Amino acid sequence: MRITNFKIGARLSIGFGFLVLLLVAMAALGITRLSGLNEQMDEVINDKYPKTVLANDIIKNVNVIARSSRNVLLMTDADEVGKEMQTIRTASDNTKAALEKLDSLITGDKGRALMKSIMDARTQYNVGRDEVLRLVVAGAKNEATVLLLQTVRPLQLTYMSAVETLIAHQNELMQVASKEVEEEYIEARNLVIALSAIALVFAGLIAWLVTRSITSPLSRAVKVAETVAAGDLTSQFDASGKDETGQLLRALRAMNDNLLD
């Protein structure tokens, strides 16, 4: 179908409409990709990173408990010992709360296995720690010291190592997520660039076709008018177009024929 069979308004509407569709497609693509990036970043910030923070809080509290446990072995003032005992209870409660929250957030198979290792190590460590504190309260500090150094200390290291393994696992997941975000960004960028290039090509092509379909008949009409003005009524020209310029050329041909008659 010839482009000149369409009215000029229809041609302009089709051309601009196509460009609008391309812009809408680009906008939809951009929004979709940005939404995907947002979801991935949200998973890192609100899921993986908080798990790492909780695990580090657990290690911090275990260190507090270990330090206070050593302090009660060295202190002789009852009030000071009581303060250290309270510190141990508070840190233990904080550890329990952090573990419960962490346990509710971990869902992957490997993460669940690591959580089991942490809980098992914690149980063994707590038994030894509580026995040390019991001996301290009973006044058997020498026995408590031996138990702390020979039994509880290795259990503490095992416990902390299990937590650190979980932290390493979460860091690995964050690295994977970061790489996925980067790949998503590169893919989205390339698609936007490709679609922009296509839009530019089609915009140029549409502009050229529409401009040519309007200016070419107008140029012929001007030439005919100039020929008639010069007194030459013998010019022949195509006036088959159905648009406004085609109507103009047919009117000029009718005028030319009437003048010739």
mmCIF file of C-alpha atoms in Angstrom:
data_model
loop_
_atom_site.group_PDB
_atom_site.id
_atom_site.type_symbol
_atom_site.label_atom_id
_atom_site.label_comp_id
_atom_site.label_asym_id
_atom_site.label_seq_id
_atom_site.Cartn_x
_atom_site.Cartn_y
_atom_site.Cartn_z
ATOM 1 C CA MET A 1 0.000 0.000 0.000
ATOM 2 C CA ARG A 2 1.396 3.365 -1.058
ATOM 3 C CA ILE A 3 2.075 5.871 1.688
ATOM 4 C CA THR A 4 0.496 8.610 -0.415
ATOM 5 C CA ASN A 5 -2.858 6.852 -0.082
ATOM 6 C CA PHE A 6 -2.939 7.997 3.556
ATOM 7 C CA LYS A 7 -3.871 11.488 4.604
ATOM 8 C CA ILE A 8 -1.024 13.620 5.928
ATOM 9 C CA GLY A 9 -2.612 13.693 9.370
ATOM 10 C CA ALA A 10 -2.896 9.896 9.363
ATOM 11 C CA ARG A 11 0.754 9.544 8.320
ATOM 12 C CA LEU A 12 1.883 11.859 11.091
ATOM 13 C CA SER A 13 -0.337 10.045 13.605
ATOM 14 C CA ILE A 14 1.026 6.642 12.587
ATOM 15 C CA GLY A 15 4.622 7.866 12.681
ATOM 16 C CA PHE A 16 4.353 9.569 16.055
ATOM 17 C CA GLY A 17 2.214 6.714 17.397
ATOM 18 C CA PHE A 18 4.914 4.207 16.510
ATOM 19 C CA LEU A 19 7.530 6.334 18.242
ATOM 20 C CA VAL A 20 5.300 6.605 21.297
ATOM 21 C CA LEU A 21 4.972 2.813 21.341
ATOM 22 C CA LEU A 22 8.749 2.480 21.237
ATOM 23 C CA LEU A 23 9.068 4.946 24.118
ATOM 24 C CA VAL A 24 6.443 3.043 26.117
ATOM 25 C CA ALA A 25 8.280 -0.225 25.423
ATOM 26 C CA MET A 26 11.551 1.315 26.596
ATOM 27 C CA ALA A 27 9.889 2.694 29.723
ATOM 28 C CA ALA A 28 8.235 -0.669 30.494
ATOM 29 C CA LEU A 29 11.532 -2.468 29.992
ATOM 30 C CA GLY A 30 13.352 0.014 32.221
ATOM 31 C CA ILE A 31 10.741 -0.251 34.979
ATOM 32 C CA THR A 32 10.741 -4.059 34.812
ATOM 33 C CA ARG A 33 14.523 -4.267 35.009
ATOM 34 C CA LEU A 34 14.713 -1.694 37.783
ATOM 35 C CA SER A 35 12.072 -3.641 39.696
ATOM 36 C CA GLY A 36 14.175 -6.790 39.368
ATOM 37 C CA LEU A 37 17.288 -4.960 40.559
ATOM 38 C CA ASN A 38 15.334 -3.494 43.461
ATOM 39 C CA GLU A 39 14.124 -6.938 44.540
ATOM 40 C CA GLN A 40 17.648 -8.354 44.401
ATOM 41 C CA MET A 41 19.091 -5.453 46.380
ATOM 42 C CA ASP A 42 16.235 -5.706 48.870
ATOM 43 C CA GLU A 43 17.082 -9.379 49.392
ATOM 44 C CA VAL A 44 20.709 -8.492 50.110
ATOM 45 C CA ILE A 45 19.919 -5.571 52.417
ATOM 46 C CA ASN A 46 16.906 -6.975 54.269
ATOM 47 C CA ASP A 47 17.669 -10.699 54.239
ATOM 48 C CA LYS A 48 21.297 -11.730 53.783
ATOM 49 C CA TYR A 49 23.002 -8.792 55.477
ATOM 50 C CA PRO A 50 20.832 -8.871 58.673
ATOM 51 C CA LYS A 51 21.729 -12.561 59.093
ATOM 52 C CA THR A 52 25.405 -11.624 59.055
ATOM 53 C CA VAL A 53 24.772 -8.890 61.620
ATOM 54 C CA LEU A 54 22.942 -11.324 63.912
ATOM 55 C CA ALA A 55 25.750 -13.870 63.612
ATOM 56 C CA ASN A 56 28.324 -11.223 64.504
ATOM 57 C CA ASP A 57 26.210 -10.187 67.491
ATOM 58 C CA ILE A 58 26.306 -13.786 68.669
ATOM 59 C CA ILE A 59 30.104 -13.837 68.471
ATOM 60 C CA LYS A 60 30.261 -10.527 70.335
ATOM 61 C CA ASN A 61 28.064 -11.857 73.141
ATOM 62 C CA VAL A 62 30.048 -15.092 73.386
ATOM 63 C CA ASN A 63 33.197 -13.011 73.802
ATOM 64 C CA VAL A 64 31.494 -10.950 76.509
ATOM 65 C CA ILE A 65 30.511 -14.141 78.327
ATOM 66 C CA ALA A 66 34.026 -15.569 78.014
ATOM 67 C CA ARG A 67 35.598 -12.366 79.325
ATOM 68 C CA SER A 68 33.214 -12.106 82.273
ATOM 69 C CA SER A 69 33.713 -15.806 83.061
ATOM 70 C CA ARG A 70 37.446 -15.207 83.361
ATOM 71 C CA ASN A 71 36.842 -12.090 85.456
ATOM 72 C CA VAL A 72 34.813 -13.918 88.091
ATOM 73 C CA LEU A 73 37.724 -16.308 88.541
ATOM 74 C CA LEU A 74 40.027 -13.412 89.351
ATOM 75 C CA MET A 75 37.746 -11.149 91.373
ATOM 76 C CA THR A 76 37.357 -11.403 95.141
ATOM 77 C CA ASP A 77 34.801 -8.659 95.738
ATOM 78 C CA ALA A 78 31.306 -10.127 95.882
ATOM 79 C CA ASP A 79 29.672 -7.064 94.312
ATOM 80 C CA GLU A 80 32.061 -7.119 91.376
ATOM 81 C CA VAL A 81 31.463 -10.831 90.896
ATOM 82 C CA GLY A 82 27.715 -10.190 90.971
ATOM 83 C CA LYS A 83 28.026 -7.544 88.247
ATOM 84 C CA GLU A 84 29.975 -9.928 86.041
ATOM 85 C CA MET A 85 27.361 -12.627 86.616
ATOM 86 C CA GLN A 86 24.634 -10.209 85.537
ATOM 87 C CA THR A 87 26.680 -9.328 82.447
ATOM 88 C CA ILE A 88 26.888 -13.040 81.612
ATOM 89 C CA ARG A 89 23.127 -13.474 82.015
ATOM 90 C CA THR A 90 22.370 -10.439 79.849
ATOM 91 C CA ALA A 91 24.768 -11.542 77.107
ATOM 92 C CA SER A 92 23.327 -15.061 77.258
ATOM 93 C CA ASP A 93 19.784 -13.710 76.845
ATOM 94 C CA ASN A 94 20.897 -11.527 73.937
ATOM 95 C CA THR A 95 22.570 -14.525 72.320
ATOM 96 C CA LYS A 96 19.431 -16.607 72.701
ATOM 97 C CA ALA A 97 17.282 -13.875 71.118
ATOM 98 C CA ALA A 98 19.710 -13.443 68.220
ATOM 99 C CA LEU A 99 19.837 -17.203 67.619
ATOM 100 C CA GLU A 100 16.045 -17.498 67.635
ATOM 101 C CA LYS A 101 15.705 -14.684 65.125
ATOM 102 C CA LEU A 102 18.527 -16.052 62.979
ATOM 103 C CA ASP A 103 16.976 -19.514 63.067
ATOM 104 C CA SER A 104 13.691 -18.084 61.790
ATOM 105 C CA LEU A 105 15.443 -16.350 58.871
ATOM 106 C CA ILE A 106 17.683 -19.173 57.643
ATOM 107 C CA THR A 107 15.835 -21.262 55.036
ATOM 108 C CA GLY A 108 18.431 -22.754 52.684
ATOM 109 C CA ASP A 109 19.567 -26.360 53.109
ATOM 110 C CA LYS A 110 23.189 -25.446 53.736
ATOM 111 C CA GLY A 111 22.177 -22.635 56.061
ATOM 112 C CA ARG A 112 19.937 -24.991 58.067
ATOM 113 C CA ALA A 113 22.790 -27.480 58.397
ATOM 114 C CA LEU A 114 25.091 -24.708 59.623
ATOM 115 C CA MET A 115 22.456 -23.557 62.107
ATOM 116 C CA LYS A 116 22.236 -27.086 63.507
ATOM 117 C CA SER A 117 26.002 -27.101 64.001
ATOM 118 C CA ILE A 118 25.767 -23.777 65.821
ATOM 119 C CA MET A 119 22.951 -24.935 68.095
ATOM 120 C CA ASP A 120 24.748 -28.181 68.950
ATOM 121 C CA ALA A 121 27.987 -26.337 69.719
ATOM 122 C CA ARG A 122 26.093 -23.792 71.817
ATOM 123 C CA THR A 123 24.416 -26.494 73.870
ATOM 124 C CA GLN A 124 27.756 -28.112 74.723
ATOM 125 C CA TYR A 125 29.368 -24.747 75.466
ATOM 126 C CA ASN A 126 26.522 -23.635 77.728
ATOM 127 C CA VAL A 127 26.776 -26.831 79.773
ATOM 128 C CA GLY A 128 30.475 -26.239 80.415
ATOM 129 C CA ARG A 129 30.013 -22.513 81.051
ATOM 130 C CA ASP A 130 27.222 -23.084 83.544
ATOM 131 C CA GLU A 131 29.357 -25.636 85.376
ATOM 132 C CA VAL A 132 32.191 -23.118 85.640
ATOM 133 C CA LEU A 133 29.833 -20.531 87.108
ATOM 134 C CA ARG A 134 28.403 -23.105 89.516
ATOM 135 C CA LEU A 135 31.889 -23.926 90.763
ATOM 136 C CA VAL A 136 32.652 -20.215 91.181
ATOM 137 C CA VAL A 137 29.530 -19.703 93.281
ATOM 138 C CA ALA A 138 30.481 -22.775 95.336
ATOM 139 C CA GLY A 139 33.915 -21.276 95.979
ATOM 140 C CA ALA A 140 35.821 -23.885 93.962
ATOM 141 C CA LYS A 141 37.651 -21.389 91.754
ATOM 142 C CA ASN A 142 40.636 -23.653 91.129
ATOM 143 C CA GLU A 143 38.417 -26.374 89.726
ATOM 144 C CA ALA A 144 36.477 -23.778 87.766
ATOM 145 C CA THR A 145 39.695 -22.412 86.273
ATOM 146 C CA VAL A 146 40.856 -25.865 85.153
ATOM 147 C CA LEU A 147 37.446 -26.615 83.649
ATOM 148 C CA LEU A 148 37.359 -23.258 81.857
ATOM 149 C CA LEU A 149 40.802 -23.615 80.315
ATOM 150 C CA GLN A 150 40.771 -27.307 79.480
ATOM 151 C CA THR A 151 37.140 -27.917 78.508
ATOM 152 C CA VAL A 152 35.068 -24.774 78.112
ATOM 153 C CA ARG A 153 37.630 -22.787 76.121
ATOM 154 C CA PRO A 154 37.833 -25.417 73.294
ATOM 155 C CA LEU A 155 34.012 -25.640 73.285
ATOM 156 C CA GLN A 156 33.831 -21.865 72.973
ATOM 157 C CA LEU A 157 36.213 -21.918 70.008
ATOM 158 C CA THR A 158 34.143 -24.632 68.326
ATOM 159 C CA TYR A 159 30.982 -22.619 68.939
ATOM 160 C CA MET A 160 32.465 -19.436 67.498
ATOM 161 C CA SER A 161 33.934 -21.323 64.548
ATOM 162 C CA ALA A 162 30.465 -22.653 63.692
ATOM 163 C CA VAL A 163 29.062 -19.111 63.770
ATOM 164 C CA GLU A 164 31.938 -17.812 61.637
ATOM 165 C CA THR A 165 31.254 -20.560 59.091
ATOM 166 C CA LEU A 166 27.670 -19.317 58.823
ATOM 167 C CA ILE A 167 28.936 -15.752 58.381
ATOM 168 C CA ALA A 168 31.237 -16.903 55.595
ATOM 169 C CA HIS A 169 28.284 -18.674 53.953
ATOM 170 C CA GLN A 170 26.146 -15.534 54.130
ATOM 171 C CA ASN A 171 28.997 -13.448 52.726
ATOM 172 C CA GLU A 172 29.283 -15.901 49.852
ATOM 173 C CA LEU A 173 25.551 -15.570 49.181
ATOM 174 C CA MET A 174 25.895 -11.783 49.188
ATOM 175 C CA GLN A 175 28.750 -12.017 46.696
ATOM 176 C CA VAL A 176 26.620 -14.208 44.434
ATOM 177 C CA ALA A 177 23.708 -11.781 44.741
ATOM 178 C CA SER A 178 26.028 -8.870 43.971
ATOM 179 C CA LYS A 179 27.232 -10.618 40.813
ATOM 180 C CA GLU A 180 23.642 -11.326 39.777
ATOM 181 C CA VAL A 181 22.755 -7.647 40.256
ATOM 182 C CA GLU A 182 25.736 -6.637 38.141
ATOM 183 C CA GLU A 183 24.768 -9.092 35.383
ATOM 184 C CA GLU A 184 21.169 -7.888 35.517
ATOM 185 C CA TYR A 185 22.352 -4.301 35.180
ATOM 186 C CA ILE A 186 24.575 -5.106 32.186
ATOM 187 C CA GLU A 187 21.777 -7.011 30.456
ATOM 188 C CA ALA A 188 19.266 -4.225 31.121
ATOM 189 C CA ARG A 189 21.734 -1.589 29.911
ATOM 190 C CA ASN A 190 22.404 -3.498 26.686
ATOM 191 C CA LEU A 191 18.690 -3.994 26.028
ATOM 192 C CA VAL A 192 17.967 -0.311 26.590
ATOM 193 C CA ILE A 193 20.835 0.673 24.292
ATOM 194 C CA ALA A 194 19.637 -1.759 21.598
ATOM 195 C CA LEU A 195 16.048 -0.581 21.864
ATOM 196 C CA SER A 196 17.185 3.051 21.800
ATOM 197 C CA ALA A 197 19.201 2.378 18.654
ATOM 198 C CA ILE A 198 16.187 0.713 17.037
ATOM 199 C CA ALA A 199 14.016 3.651 18.053
ATOM 200 C CA LEU A 200 16.483 6.105 16.544
ATOM 201 C CA VAL A 201 16.659 4.141 13.280
ATOM 202 C CA PHE A 202 12.884 3.894 12.986
ATOM 203 C CA ALA A 203 12.463 7.525 14.008
ATOM 204 C CA GLY A 204 14.851 8.591 11.256
ATOM 205 C CA LEU A 205 13.204 6.304 8.707
ATOM 206 C CA ILE A 206 9.686 7.436 9.591
ATOM 207 C CA ALA A 207 10.726 11.083 9.548
ATOM 208 C CA TRP A 208 12.342 10.631 6.123
ATOM 209 C CA LEU A 209 9.377 8.742 4.645
ATOM 210 C CA VAL A 210 6.762 11.149 5.981
ATOM 211 C CA THR A 211 8.795 14.225 5.009
ATOM 212 C CA ARG A 212 9.491 12.839 1.529
ATOM 213 C CA SER A 213 5.838 11.851 0.997
ATOM 214 C CA ILE A 214 4.820 15.452 1.777
ATOM 215 C CA THR A 215 7.592 17.557 0.282
ATOM 216 C CA SER A 216 7.949 15.644 -2.993
ATOM 217 C CA PRO A 217 4.339 16.210 -4.168
ATOM 218 C CA LEU A 218 4.494 19.799 -2.905
ATOM 219 C CA SER A 219 7.646 20.360 -4.953
ATOM 220 C CA ARG A 220 5.832 19.017 -8.042
ATOM 221 C CA ALA A 221 2.876 21.255 -7.264
ATOM 222 C CA VAL A 222 5.172 24.291 -7.014
ATOM 223 C CA LYS A 223 6.840 23.347 -10.295
ATOM 224 C CA VAL A 224 3.455 22.976 -12.000
ATOM 225 C CA ALA A 225 2.301 26.340 -10.643
ATOM 226 C CA GLU A 226 5.500 27.981 -11.855
ATOM 227 C CA THR A 227 5.122 26.361 -15.292
ATOM 228 C CA VAL A 228 1.528 27.581 -15.571
ATOM 229 C CA ALA A 229 2.595 31.028 -14.399
ATOM 230 C CA ALA A 230 5.165 31.047 -17.219
ATOM 231 C CA GLY A 231 2.379 30.360 -19.735
ATOM 232 C CA ASP A 232 3.231 26.709 -20.390
ATOM 233 C CA LEU A 233 0.060 24.597 -20.193
ATOM 234 C CA THR A 234 1.527 21.404 -21.644
ATOM 235 C CA SER A 235 3.136 19.938 -18.480
ATOM 236 C CA GLN A 236 2.200 16.376 -17.511
ATOM 237 C CA PHE A 237 2.446 15.119 -13.919
ATOM 238 C CA ASP A 238 1.256 12.317 -11.691
ATOM 239 C CA ALA A 239 -1.725 13.211 -9.479
ATOM 240 C CA SER A 240 -2.712 9.743 -8.333
ATOM 241 C CA GLY A 241 -2.125 10.289 -4.604
ATOM 242 C CA LYS A 242 -5.167 10.237 -2.351
ATOM 243 C CA ASP A 243 -3.780 12.577 0.275
ATOM 244 C CA GLU A 244 -4.018 16.360 0.484
ATOM 245 C CA THR A 245 -1.040 16.894 -1.850
ATOM 246 C CA GLY A 246 -2.620 14.499 -4.361
ATOM 247 C CA GLN A 247 -5.808 16.575 -4.189
ATOM 248 C CA LEU A 248 -3.752 19.711 -4.748
ATOM 249 C CA LEU A 249 -2.043 18.215 -7.810
ATOM 250 C CA ARG A 250 -5.386 17.098 -9.254
ATOM 251 C CA ALA A 251 -6.755 20.580 -8.716
ATOM 252 C CA LEU A 252 -3.710 22.033 -10.478
ATOM 253 C CA ARG A 253 -4.153 19.589 -13.346
ATOM 254 C CA ALA A 254 -7.843 20.515 -13.633
ATOM 255 C CA MET A 255 -6.871 24.185 -13.596
ATOM 256 C CA ASN A 256 -4.191 23.516 -16.219
ATOM 257 C CA ASP A 257 -6.663 21.581 -18.402
ATOM 258 C CA ASN A 258 -9.314 24.312 -18.070
ATOM 259 C CA LEU A 259 -6.807 27.000 -18.987
ATOM 260 C CA LEU A 260 -5.694 24.902 -21.934
ATOM 261 C CA ASP A 261 -9.297 24.535 -23.101
#
